[in-house]
Short mmCIF file of C-alpha atoms and ligand atoms in Angstrom, two decimals:
data_model
loop_
_atom_site.label_atom_id
_atom_site.label_comp_id
_atom_site.label_asym_id
_atom_site.label_seq_id
_atom_site.Cartn_x
_atom_site.Cartn_y
_atom_site.Cartn_z
CA MET A 1 89.14 -99.98 26.23
CA SER A 2 88.40 -96.80 23.89
CA ILE A 3 90.92 -93.99 24.37
CA ASN A 4 89.92 -90.57 23.00
CA MET A 5 93.74 -89.85 21.10
CA THR A 6 93.26 -86.15 20.83
CA SER A 7 91.49 -83.65 22.45
CA ALA A 8 93.04 -85.59 26.27
CA GLY A 9 96.80 -84.45 24.37
CA HIS A 10 96.58 -88.40 24.48
CA PHE A 11 99.15 -90.06 21.62
CA ILE A 12 101.00 -93.52 20.91
CA GLY A 13 104.50 -93.62 21.58
CA VAL A 14 106.24 -96.59 19.94
CA ASP A 15 109.94 -97.36 20.94
CA ILE A 16 111.63 -99.63 18.27
CA GLY A 17 115.43 -100.95 20.30
CA GLY A 18 117.98 -103.28 19.08
CA THR A 19 116.22 -106.31 21.33
CA GLY A 20 112.43 -104.81 22.30
CA VAL A 21 109.96 -103.03 20.58
CA LYS A 22 107.50 -101.35 23.15
CA GLY A 23 104.39 -98.74 22.50
CA GLY A 24 102.01 -97.41 25.31
CA ILE A 25 98.98 -94.21 24.71
CA VAL A 26 100.49 -91.77 26.43
CA ASN A 27 98.80 -89.00 28.78
CA LEU A 28 100.86 -85.77 27.86
CA GLU A 29 99.95 -83.82 30.39
CA LYS A 30 101.12 -85.75 33.18
CA GLY A 31 104.00 -87.58 31.42
CA GLU A 32 102.95 -90.93 31.88
CA ILE A 33 101.75 -94.07 30.34
CA LEU A 34 98.18 -93.72 30.29
CA TRP A 35 97.87 -97.55 28.95
CA GLY A 36 99.84 -100.22 27.60
CA CYS A 37 103.13 -100.89 28.08
CA VAL A 38 103.09 -103.70 24.92
CA ARG A 39 106.82 -105.65 24.27
CA LEU A 40 107.50 -107.40 21.60
CA ALA A 41 110.39 -108.80 20.28
CA THR A 42 112.78 -107.24 17.72
CA PRO A 43 112.53 -109.59 14.91
CA GLN A 44 115.75 -111.10 13.88
CA PRO A 45 117.04 -110.04 11.28
CA ALA A 46 115.44 -106.24 11.91
CA ASP A 47 114.81 -105.68 8.52
CA PRO A 48 112.13 -102.75 7.49
CA GLU A 49 109.19 -105.73 6.68
CA SER A 50 109.48 -107.63 9.94
CA VAL A 51 109.87 -104.61 12.20
CA GLY A 52 107.24 -103.06 10.33
CA ASP A 53 105.14 -105.90 11.28
CA VAL A 54 106.07 -105.66 14.77
CA VAL A 55 105.25 -102.12 14.81
CA ARG A 56 101.72 -102.90 13.21
CA GLN A 57 100.78 -105.59 15.53
CA LEU A 58 101.84 -103.63 18.85
CA VAL A 59 99.80 -100.60 17.14
CA ASP A 60 96.84 -103.11 16.95
CA GLU A 61 97.06 -104.27 20.26
CA LEU A 62 96.94 -100.67 21.50
CA THR A 63 93.95 -99.49 19.57
CA ALA A 64 92.50 -102.98 20.14
CA GLY A 65 92.29 -102.70 16.16
CA SER A 66 89.65 -99.87 16.12
CA GLU A 67 89.38 -96.94 13.96
CA ALA A 68 89.13 -94.84 16.32
CA GLY A 69 92.02 -92.02 16.25
CA ARG A 70 92.98 -93.14 12.83
CA ASP A 71 94.13 -89.13 12.04
CA SER A 72 96.45 -89.11 14.87
CA THR A 73 100.25 -89.06 14.47
CA VAL A 74 101.84 -92.14 15.92
CA GLY A 75 105.43 -91.40 17.44
CA VAL A 76 107.88 -93.80 16.44
CA THR A 77 111.80 -94.19 17.72
CA PHE A 78 114.62 -95.87 15.64
CA PRO A 79 117.90 -96.63 17.00
CA GLY A 80 120.12 -94.64 15.09
CA ILE A 81 120.22 -91.69 13.25
CA VAL A 82 117.02 -90.18 11.72
CA GLN A 83 116.71 -87.22 9.50
CA HIS A 84 114.07 -85.98 7.71
CA GLY A 85 111.70 -88.97 7.95
CA THR A 86 114.73 -91.57 6.94
CA SER A 87 116.69 -93.66 8.66
CA ARG A 88 120.77 -92.75 8.08
CA SER A 89 122.20 -95.57 9.98
CA ALA A 90 121.65 -98.70 11.67
CA ALA A 91 124.10 -100.10 14.24
CA ASN A 92 121.75 -102.71 15.86
CA MET A 93 119.20 -103.42 12.92
CA ASP A 94 119.61 -104.39 9.77
CA ARG A 95 121.65 -102.79 7.27
CA THR A 96 118.62 -102.44 4.53
CA PHE A 97 117.58 -99.74 7.09
CA ILE A 98 120.48 -97.27 6.60
CA ASP A 99 118.62 -94.54 4.04
CA PHE A 100 115.50 -95.94 4.12
CA ASP A 101 112.57 -93.85 4.62
CA ILE A 102 110.83 -95.05 7.75
CA GLY A 103 108.90 -92.46 7.84
CA THR A 104 106.10 -93.63 4.86
CA HIS A 105 107.33 -97.20 5.69
CA PHE A 106 105.79 -97.13 8.98
CA SER A 107 102.70 -95.07 8.38
CA ASP A 108 101.92 -96.86 5.38
CA ARG A 109 101.75 -100.27 7.65
CA ILE A 110 99.75 -98.96 10.27
CA ARG A 111 97.99 -96.80 7.99
CA ARG A 112 98.22 -93.63 10.04
CA PRO A 113 100.67 -90.41 10.44
CA VAL A 114 103.71 -91.20 11.98
CA ALA A 115 106.17 -89.07 13.26
CA VAL A 116 110.00 -90.31 13.83
CA LEU A 117 112.65 -90.07 15.70
CA ASN A 118 116.11 -91.39 17.01
CA ASP A 119 115.69 -93.61 20.47
CA ALA A 120 118.03 -91.87 22.96
CA ASP A 121 116.50 -88.44 21.17
CA ALA A 122 112.89 -89.45 22.25
CA ALA A 123 114.49 -90.48 25.94
CA GLY A 124 116.05 -86.98 26.11
CA LEU A 125 112.49 -85.13 25.09
CA ALA A 126 110.99 -86.89 27.37
CA GLU A 127 113.33 -86.63 30.59
CA ALA A 128 114.11 -82.41 30.01
CA ARG A 129 110.11 -82.18 29.93
CA TYR A 130 109.10 -84.42 32.58
CA GLY A 131 111.59 -86.27 34.31
CA ALA A 132 115.00 -85.74 35.95
CA GLY A 133 116.06 -83.03 33.29
CA LYS A 134 113.07 -81.00 34.32
CA GLY A 135 114.02 -77.65 34.98
CA THR A 136 117.52 -77.95 34.15
CA CYS A 137 119.61 -74.49 32.34
CA GLY A 138 122.30 -75.25 30.00
CA THR A 139 124.00 -78.93 28.85
CA VAL A 140 121.99 -82.00 30.21
CA LEU A 141 123.40 -85.34 28.61
CA VAL A 142 120.92 -88.45 28.52
CA ILE A 143 123.12 -91.75 27.98
CA THR A 144 120.64 -94.91 27.25
CA LEU A 145 122.76 -98.22 28.37
CA GLY A 146 121.09 -100.75 26.44
CA THR A 147 121.81 -102.80 22.76
CA GLY A 148 124.02 -100.11 22.57
CA ILE A 149 124.59 -96.69 23.77
CA GLY A 150 121.89 -94.02 22.70
CA SER A 151 123.01 -90.29 23.80
CA ALA A 152 120.75 -87.03 23.71
CA LEU A 153 122.34 -83.41 24.11
CA ILE A 154 119.61 -81.15 25.42
CA PHE A 155 120.91 -77.26 25.90
CA ASP A 156 118.23 -75.31 27.71
CA GLY A 157 115.65 -78.23 27.28
CA ASN A 158 116.25 -78.32 23.48
CA VAL A 159 117.33 -81.50 21.93
CA VAL A 160 120.10 -81.45 19.14
CA PRO A 161 119.09 -84.09 17.17
CA ASN A 162 121.35 -87.07 16.31
CA VAL A 163 124.63 -86.98 18.39
CA GLU A 164 125.58 -89.84 17.87
CA LEU A 165 127.65 -90.20 21.19
CA GLY A 166 128.01 -94.16 21.72
CA HIS A 167 130.19 -94.21 18.81
CA ILE A 168 133.41 -91.95 19.94
CA SER A 169 136.19 -94.00 19.80
CA ILE A 170 137.48 -94.75 23.19
CA ASP A 171 141.05 -96.51 24.07
CA GLY A 172 140.81 -97.82 19.75
CA HIS A 173 137.46 -98.90 20.87
CA ASP A 174 134.02 -97.77 19.38
CA ALA A 175 132.33 -96.85 22.79
CA GLU A 176 129.09 -98.87 22.71
CA THR A 177 131.27 -102.14 22.07
CA ARG A 178 132.53 -101.51 26.01
CA ALA A 179 130.30 -99.74 28.05
CA SER A 180 126.24 -100.73 26.97
CA ALA A 181 124.41 -102.70 28.90
CA VAL A 182 124.26 -105.95 26.47
CA ALA A 183 128.72 -105.43 26.69
CA ARG A 184 128.44 -105.61 29.92
CA GLU A 185 126.17 -108.91 29.92
CA ARG A 186 128.36 -110.40 26.93
CA ASP A 187 131.53 -109.84 28.83
CA GLY A 188 130.26 -111.55 32.39
CA LEU A 189 131.29 -107.83 34.21
CA GLY A 190 129.90 -107.46 37.78
CA TRP A 191 128.45 -103.71 38.56
CA GLN A 192 131.74 -102.88 40.22
CA GLU A 193 134.18 -103.85 36.88
CA TYR A 194 131.64 -102.51 35.04
CA SER A 195 131.18 -99.00 36.55
CA VAL A 196 135.20 -98.61 35.46
CA ARG A 197 134.09 -98.60 31.77
CA LEU A 198 131.45 -96.29 32.51
CA GLN A 199 133.48 -94.10 34.66
CA ARG A 200 136.63 -93.94 31.37
CA TYR A 201 133.04 -93.40 29.47
CA LEU A 202 131.22 -90.88 31.02
CA SER A 203 134.93 -89.20 32.28
CA GLU A 204 135.21 -88.85 28.20
CA LEU A 205 131.55 -86.91 27.70
CA GLU A 206 132.37 -84.74 30.50
CA PHE A 207 135.73 -83.80 29.29
CA MET A 208 133.67 -82.78 26.12
CA PHE A 209 130.77 -81.12 26.89
CA SER A 210 131.01 -79.97 30.63
CA PRO A 211 127.31 -80.55 31.26
CA GLU A 212 125.24 -79.34 34.22
CA LEU A 213 124.06 -82.94 34.66
CA ILE A 214 124.24 -86.47 33.11
CA ILE A 215 121.22 -88.64 33.16
CA VAL A 216 121.72 -92.03 32.49
CA GLY A 217 118.76 -93.95 31.49
CA GLY A 218 118.18 -97.61 29.37
CA GLY A 219 116.73 -100.88 30.98
CA ILE A 220 119.92 -100.73 33.27
CA SER A 221 118.34 -97.64 34.48
CA GLN A 222 116.47 -99.98 36.93
CA ARG A 223 119.84 -101.10 38.88
CA ALA A 224 121.37 -97.34 39.55
CA ASP A 225 122.12 -97.89 42.76
CA GLU A 226 124.60 -100.88 41.41
CA TYR A 227 127.23 -98.64 39.71
CA LEU A 228 125.95 -94.60 40.06
CA PRO A 229 128.08 -94.61 43.68
CA HIS A 230 131.19 -96.10 42.07
CA LEU A 231 131.33 -92.74 40.32
CA ASN A 232 133.76 -90.43 40.91
CA LEU A 233 132.89 -86.81 38.12
CA ARG A 234 132.66 -83.60 38.72
CA THR A 235 128.91 -83.68 37.01
CA PRO A 236 125.92 -84.85 38.79
CA VAL A 237 124.77 -87.97 37.41
CA VAL A 238 121.25 -89.36 37.93
CA PRO A 239 119.38 -92.31 36.89
CA ALA A 240 116.77 -91.61 34.26
CA LYS A 241 113.53 -90.76 36.08
CA LEU A 242 110.47 -92.19 33.53
CA ARG A 243 113.48 -95.30 33.10
CA ASN A 244 112.92 -97.50 30.65
CA ASP A 245 109.56 -95.75 29.47
CA ALA A 246 111.19 -92.32 28.47
CA GLY A 247 111.27 -93.69 24.54
CA ILE A 248 107.53 -94.29 24.55
CA VAL A 249 106.79 -90.48 26.17
CA GLY A 250 109.21 -89.19 23.73
CA ALA A 251 107.76 -90.53 21.06
CA ALA A 252 104.29 -89.37 21.83
CA ILE A 253 105.79 -85.53 22.54
CA GLN A 254 107.27 -86.20 19.11
CA ALA A 255 103.72 -87.25 17.85
CA ALA A 256 101.63 -84.44 19.42
CA SER A 257 104.95 -81.79 18.10
CA ALA A 258 104.28 -82.84 14.20
CA THR A 259 100.21 -82.75 14.77
CA SER A 260 100.72 -79.05 15.93
CA GLY A 261 103.88 -78.26 14.18
CA LEU A 262 106.28 -77.42 16.66
CA ARG A 263 109.03 -78.75 17.68
CA GLY A 264 109.61 -80.71 20.94
CA SER A 265 111.29 -78.06 23.50
CA THR A 266 111.20 -78.03 27.48
CA SER A 267 111.31 -74.59 29.71
CA PRO A 268 114.11 -74.86 31.81
CA THR A 269 113.80 -72.71 34.61
CA ARG A 270 117.00 -74.10 36.90
CA ARG A 271 120.29 -75.46 37.28
CA SER A 272 121.18 -78.89 38.63
CA THR A 273 121.67 -79.23 41.79
CA GLY A 274 121.35 -83.27 41.41
CA SER A 275 123.89 -85.67 42.95
CA ASN A 276 125.84 -88.72 41.74
CA GLN A 277 123.11 -91.08 44.14
CA PRO A 278 120.33 -92.64 42.47
C1 BGC B 1 122.77 -96.02 17.95
C2 BGC B 1 121.96 -94.67 17.83
C3 BGC B 1 121.02 -94.97 19.08
C4 BGC B 1 121.61 -95.99 19.93
C5 BGC B 1 120.86 -96.99 21.16
C6 BGC B 1 123.19 -96.79 18.88
O1 BGC B 1 123.90 -98.39 18.15
O2 BGC B 1 123.61 -95.67 16.62
O3 BGC B 1 121.34 -93.95 17.09
O4 BGC B 1 120.49 -94.37 19.85
O5 BGC B 1 122.50 -97.51 19.71
O6 BGC B 1 119.58 -97.74 20.54
#
């Protein structure tokens, strides 16, 4: 399949997670994955060399090894703090990623320009522009529940980067060790038991930020009807509209922004009227 990667607003997005690496070719006019999504396991140990190999394999699969679109920037997310192209933390990745120039590394690997950002910030960008947060003014939180807990803080459609709300301390525990999707599986919790932990976590965020809306993303957003009805918050809590694709779409937004020299932002037009129902 041959896809023109620039003229029609098509960009490759790659979403690196603690357990899987996913990618797709995204149509940014519609905010949809046009082709893909390819998913490969995150190698263990998840060090720069082996993760770089997987990213290259994935981009090769998406482009069928073709030289077409070689100049087009590829967006790549990383599950840790990303500042000026450098990863600064690695809670669920190999520690050699700390203070590592991932922008240059991935770009060298795939021989294409690369724009990097935190995975939850990518999901936040996508949800704010095309998804459940589209048009919402004020503060919106996107919380991704997966191997860890990712967070994006959005104000009037703009993402404040690297807000690490998965690591706030709750009842003496790092929040993601209690309330991530992996923590639920590890501790063998049913949905109702898990909802209690989620309620505790989200109540704390509600107290800290008084958001207009909380969007829950990550793989677990596909099961939102199992736990959202048990939550009791002042703030509407809704599942991510782009579900688990938000990271890929957000990566593509970042690639397009890097290409045009703009930062990703959206145009909010209304306040939230959502409810806690999925
Ligand atoms: C990391 C975040 C990341 C989240 C989800 C956390 O452990 O600190 O940066 O967004 O996991 O991958």
